[in-house]
Amino acid sequence: MDLGIVGQAAGLFAVTNIDDIVVLALFFAQGAGQPGSARRIVLGQYLGFAAILAVAVAATFGATFLPEAAVPYLGLLPLVLGLKAAWQTWKDHRGGSEDEGEQAGEAGPSPLEVAAVTFANGGDNIGVYVPVFATAGVGAMSVYAVVFLVLVAAWCFAGKFLATRPVIAQALARWGHILLPLILVTIGLLILIEGDAFGL
């Protein structure tokens, strides 16, 4: 295995996924203390990233699943999830009992929610990965895929690590219910605006 390719793959992953650590930390904070929530978040992250890889590989071989014009509309996924989270937060803090609030957040994020945000947030990654994969060849592309999948685990670990640092955990516990919807809505709007969706 060529260490140069491994290094390039690691660098490419880090550059294109740095914002995912913040989102993962918020997801881990949201699911703190809930049995199985970490497993669901990791599963969702892998599902979302595997979908990004599958689309990038398919596009590299010319079987594009999504037309280029459709990619900006992936921003609707985090936007809708962010609005849903904001609505839930507003309902929980608007006069509902604490028990209702606890029940609403009991399960933490589902794997499909995490996967949807990961995939939508990584829509621009596809545009970066395709030309790299196309010039790398099948052997190097396999190395990229393996390195990426290993680093997904490292990203999950880093997100959980951040969410469990006392100072960060306190901040996320206090503000996470506001930050998560805000960040998801922002990600969604940025994807839509940067991709010129709806003529924005």
mmCIF file of N, CA and C in Angstrom, residues 77-140:
data_model
loop_
_atom_site.group_PDB
_atom_site.id
_atom_site.type_symbol
_atom_site.label_atom_id
_atom_site.label_comp_id
_atom_site.label_asym_id
_atom_site.label_seq_id
_atom_site.Cartn_x
_atom_site.Cartn_y
_atom_site.Cartn_z
ATOM 1 N N LEU A 77 -32.473 18.581 3.204
ATOM 2 C CA LEU A 77 -32.459 17.578 4.286
ATOM 3 C C LEU A 77 -32.054 18.184 5.625
ATOM 4 N N PRO A 78 -30.852 18.799 5.756
ATOM 5 C CA PRO A 78 -30.523 19.390 7.057
ATOM 6 C C PRO A 78 -31.434 20.559 7.412
ATOM 7 N N LEU A 79 -31.935 21.286 6.404
ATOM 8 C CA LEU A 79 -32.839 22.400 6.683
ATOM 9 C C LEU A 79 -34.112 21.896 7.356
ATOM 10 N N VAL A 80 -34.713 20.862 6.797
ATOM 11 C CA VAL A 80 -35.945 20.299 7.373
ATOM 12 C C VAL A 80 -35.681 19.706 8.752
ATOM 13 N N LEU A 81 -34.556 18.954 8.887
ATOM 14 C CA LEU A 81 -34.234 18.374 10.196
ATOM 15 C C LEU A 81 -33.962 19.464 11.231
ATOM 16 N N GLY A 82 -33.301 20.551 10.816
ATOM 17 C CA GLY A 82 -33.039 21.669 11.721
ATOM 18 C C GLY A 82 -34.318 22.352 12.157
ATOM 19 N N LEU A 83 -35.238 22.562 11.206
ATOM 20 C CA LEU A 83 -36.530 23.182 11.541
ATOM 21 C C LEU A 83 -37.340 22.271 12.465
ATOM 22 N N LYS A 84 -37.252 20.955 12.214
ATOM 23 C CA LYS A 84 -37.954 19.996 13.085
ATOM 24 C C LYS A 84 -37.391 20.048 14.505
ATOM 25 N N ALA A 85 -36.040 20.092 14.610
ATOM 26 C CA ALA A 85 -35.398 20.169 15.925
ATOM 27 C C ALA A 85 -35.740 21.485 16.618
ATOM 28 N N ALA A 86 -35.786 22.590 15.849
ATOM 29 C CA ALA A 86 -36.140 23.890 16.424
ATOM 30 C C ALA A 86 -37.581 23.872 16.932
ATOM 31 N N TRP A 87 -38.483 23.278 16.177
ATOM 32 C CA TRP A 87 -39.887 23.167 16.579
ATOM 33 C C TRP A 87 -40.011 22.350 17.864
ATOM 34 N N GLN A 88 -39.259 21.236 17.943
ATOM 35 C CA GLN A 88 -39.298 20.388 19.131
ATOM 36 C C GLN A 88 -38.776 21.150 20.352
ATOM 37 N N THR A 89 -37.687 21.893 20.158
ATOM 38 C CA THR A 89 -37.118 22.689 21.253
ATOM 39 C C THR A 89 -38.110 23.743 21.711
ATOM 40 N N TRP A 90 -38.736 24.423 20.758
ATOM 41 C CA TRP A 90 -39.710 25.459 21.093
ATOM 42 C C TRP A 90 -40.875 24.864 21.865
ATOM 43 N N LYS A 91 -41.367 23.680 21.406
ATOM 44 C CA LYS A 91 -42.483 23.013 22.095
ATOM 45 C C LYS A 91 -42.093 22.621 23.516
ATOM 46 N N ASP A 92 -40.862 22.076 23.661
ATOM 47 C CA ASP A 92 -40.415 21.604 24.969
ATOM 48 C C ASP A 92 -40.239 22.743 25.969
ATOM 49 N N HIS A 93 -39.824 23.908 25.486
ATOM 50 C CA HIS A 93 -39.531 25.024 26.389
ATOM 51 C C HIS A 93 -40.665 26.042 26.469
ATOM 52 N N ARG A 94 -41.767 25.768 25.778
ATOM 53 C CA ARG A 94 -42.856 26.725 25.714
ATOM 54 C C ARG A 94 -43.877 26.527 26.816
ATOM 55 N N GLY A 95 -43.671 25.633 27.698
ATOM 56 C CA GLY A 95 -44.655 25.450 28.755
ATOM 57 C C GLY A 95 -45.027 24.000 28.935
ATOM 58 N N GLY A 96 -44.428 23.115 28.092
ATOM 59 C CA GLY A 96 -44.638 21.694 28.325
ATOM 60 C C GLY A 96 -43.904 21.292 29.589
ATOM 61 N N SER A 97 -44.319 20.212 30.198
ATOM 62 C CA SER A 97 -43.669 19.782 31.434
ATOM 63 C C SER A 97 -42.289 19.244 31.125
ATOM 64 N N GLU A 98 -41.457 19.164 32.156
ATOM 65 C CA GLU A 98 -40.107 18.646 31.969
ATOM 66 C C GLU A 98 -40.145 17.197 31.535
ATOM 67 N N ASP A 99 -41.147 16.452 32.045
ATOM 68 C CA ASP A 99 -41.250 15.043 31.675
ATOM 69 C C ASP A 99 -41.462 14.891 30.178
ATOM 70 N N GLU A 100 -42.334 15.786 29.606
ATOM 71 C CA GLU A 100 -42.571 15.716 28.175
ATOM 72 C C GLU A 100 -41.296 16.005 27.397
ATOM 73 N N GLY A 101 -40.526 16.990 27.863
ATOM 74 C CA GLY A 101 -39.273 17.336 27.210
ATOM 75 C C GLY A 101 -38.303 16.189 27.253
ATOM 76 N N GLU A 102 -38.274 15.496 28.410
ATOM 77 C CA GLU A 102 -37.353 14.372 28.532
ATOM 78 C C GLU A 102 -37.767 13.238 27.615
ATOM 79 N N GLN A 103 -39.096 13.018 27.501
ATOM 80 C CA GLN A 103 -39.545 11.933 26.646
ATOM 81 C C GLN A 103 -39.266 12.244 25.191
ATOM 82 N N ALA A 104 -39.428 13.525 24.805
ATOM 83 C CA ALA A 104 -39.216 13.902 23.405
ATOM 84 C C ALA A 104 -37.770 13.676 22.993
ATOM 85 N N GLY A 105 -36.814 13.935 23.908
ATOM 86 C CA GLY A 105 -35.410 13.785 23.559
ATOM 87 C C GLY A 105 -34.814 12.474 24.007
ATOM 88 N N GLU A 106 -35.699 11.554 24.466
ATOM 89 C CA GLU A 106 -35.222 10.337 25.104
ATOM 90 C C GLU A 106 -34.341 9.486 24.203
ATOM 91 N N ALA A 107 -34.741 9.318 22.955
ATOM 92 C CA ALA A 107 -34.002 8.402 22.092
ATOM 93 C C ALA A 107 -32.748 9.025 21.503
ATOM 94 N N GLY A 108 -32.623 10.336 21.514
ATOM 95 C CA GLY A 108 -31.518 10.991 20.835
ATOM 96 C C GLY A 108 -31.734 10.894 19.335
ATOM 97 N N PRO A 109 -30.737 11.303 18.546
ATOM 98 C CA PRO A 109 -30.905 11.271 17.085
ATOM 99 C C PRO A 109 -30.963 9.842 16.560
ATOM 100 N N SER A 110 -31.792 9.639 15.535
ATOM 101 C CA SER A 110 -31.893 8.307 14.926
ATOM 102 C C SER A 110 -30.797 8.142 13.870
ATOM 103 N N PRO A 111 -30.454 6.898 13.518
ATOM 104 C CA PRO A 111 -29.441 6.682 12.481
ATOM 105 C C PRO A 111 -29.800 7.367 11.162
ATOM 106 N N LEU A 112 -31.093 7.361 10.806
ATOM 107 C CA LEU A 112 -31.494 7.972 9.536
ATOM 108 C C LEU A 112 -31.352 9.489 9.569
ATOM 109 N N GLU A 113 -31.620 10.110 10.720
ATOM 110 C CA GLU A 113 -31.426 11.561 10.839
ATOM 111 C C GLU A 113 -29.949 11.913 10.668
ATOM 112 N N VAL A 114 -29.087 11.169 11.363
ATOM 113 C CA VAL A 114 -27.645 11.416 11.263
ATOM 114 C C VAL A 114 -27.171 11.170 9.830
ATOM 115 N N ALA A 115 -27.651 10.070 9.222
ATOM 116 C CA ALA A 115 -27.252 9.737 7.848
ATOM 117 C C ALA A 115 -27.697 10.824 6.873
ATOM 118 N N ALA A 116 -28.914 11.337 7.053
ATOM 119 C CA ALA A 116 -29.433 12.370 6.150
ATOM 120 C C ALA A 116 -28.593 13.639 6.234
ATOM 121 N N VAL A 117 -28.249 14.038 7.464
ATOM 122 C CA VAL A 117 -27.424 15.243 7.639
ATOM 123 C C VAL A 117 -26.029 15.012 7.062
ATOM 124 N N THR A 118 -25.449 13.849 7.329
ATOM 125 C CA THR A 118 -24.110 13.529 6.816
ATOM 126 C C THR A 118 -24.095 13.559 5.292
ATOM 127 N N PHE A 119 -25.103 12.940 4.685
ATOM 128 C CA PHE A 119 -25.155 12.875 3.223
ATOM 129 C C PHE A 119 -25.361 14.269 2.625
ATOM 130 N N ALA A 120 -26.293 15.017 3.192
ATOM 131 C CA ALA A 120 -26.565 16.362 2.659
ATOM 132 C C ALA A 120 -25.360 17.277 2.841
ATOM 133 N N ASN A 121 -24.735 17.186 4.020
ATOM 134 C CA ASN A 121 -23.568 18.027 4.305
ATOM 135 C C ASN A 121 -22.376 17.631 3.442
ATOM 136 N N GLY A 122 -22.380 16.380 2.971
ATOM 137 C CA GLY A 122 -21.271 15.899 2.146
ATOM 138 C C GLY A 122 -21.542 15.965 0.658
ATOM 139 N N GLY A 123 -22.635 16.614 0.274
ATOM 140 C CA GLY A 123 -22.962 16.716 -1.150
ATOM 141 C C GLY A 123 -21.846 17.371 -1.946
ATOM 142 N N ASP A 124 -21.218 18.387 -1.341
ATOM 143 C CA ASP A 124 -20.114 19.054 -2.040
ATOM 144 C C ASP A 124 -18.867 18.172 -2.079
ATOM 145 N N ASN A 125 -18.764 17.227 -1.115
ATOM 146 C CA ASN A 125 -17.627 16.299 -1.126
ATOM 147 C C ASN A 125 -17.599 15.483 -2.412
ATOM 148 N N ILE A 126 -18.793 15.130 -2.910
ATOM 149 C CA ILE A 126 -18.879 14.306 -4.111
ATOM 150 C C ILE A 126 -18.180 15.000 -5.274
ATOM 151 N N GLY A 127 -18.409 16.314 -5.384
ATOM 152 C CA GLY A 127 -17.780 17.079 -6.453
ATOM 153 C C GLY A 127 -16.266 17.106 -6.354
ATOM 154 N N VAL A 128 -15.742 16.961 -5.128
ATOM 155 C CA VAL A 128 -14.287 16.922 -4.925
ATOM 156 C C VAL A 128 -13.755 15.515 -5.173
ATOM 157 N N TYR A 129 -14.490 14.506 -4.678
ATOM 158 C CA TYR A 129 -14.004 13.134 -4.754
ATOM 159 C C TYR A 129 -13.967 12.592 -6.189
ATOM 160 N N VAL A 130 -14.979 12.949 -6.998
ATOM 161 C CA VAL A 130 -15.081 12.360 -8.340
ATOM 162 C C VAL A 130 -13.834 12.605 -9.188
ATOM 163 N N PRO A 131 -13.363 13.852 -9.331
ATOM 164 C CA PRO A 131 -12.155 14.034 -10.157
ATOM 165 C C PRO A 131 -10.917 13.365 -9.567
ATOM 166 N N VAL A 132 -10.836 13.337 -8.218
ATOM 167 C CA VAL A 132 -9.691 12.678 -7.570
ATOM 168 C C VAL A 132 -9.730 11.185 -7.868
ATOM 169 N N PHE A 133 -10.915 10.569 -7.707
ATOM 170 C CA PHE A 133 -11.060 9.135 -7.981
ATOM 171 C C PHE A 133 -10.778 8.835 -9.454
ATOM 172 N N ALA A 134 -11.268 9.699 -10.342
ATOM 173 C CA ALA A 134 -11.121 9.466 -11.779
ATOM 174 C C ALA A 134 -9.658 9.453 -12.195
ATOM 175 N N THR A 135 -8.852 10.322 -11.576
ATOM 176 C CA THR A 135 -7.435 10.378 -11.938
ATOM 177 C C THR A 135 -6.601 9.361 -11.160
ATOM 178 N N ALA A 136 -7.129 8.870 -10.045
ATOM 179 C CA ALA A 136 -6.360 7.958 -9.197
ATOM 180 C C ALA A 136 -6.323 6.531 -9.735
ATOM 181 N N GLY A 137 -7.387 6.110 -10.411
ATOM 182 C CA GLY A 137 -7.458 4.722 -10.864
ATOM 183 C C GLY A 137 -8.128 3.837 -9.830
ATOM 184 N N VAL A 138 -8.506 2.638 -10.240
ATOM 185 C CA VAL A 138 -9.299 1.752 -9.379
ATOM 186 C C VAL A 138 -8.547 1.346 -8.119
ATOM 187 N N GLY A 139 -7.255 0.982 -8.247
ATOM 188 C CA GLY A 139 -6.482 0.549 -7.079
ATOM 189 C C GLY A 139 -6.380 1.641 -6.038
ATOM 190 N N ALA A 140 -5.999 2.845 -6.457
ATOM 191 C CA ALA A 140 -5.866 3.961 -5.518
ATOM 192 C C ALA A 140 -7.221 4.370 -4.968
#
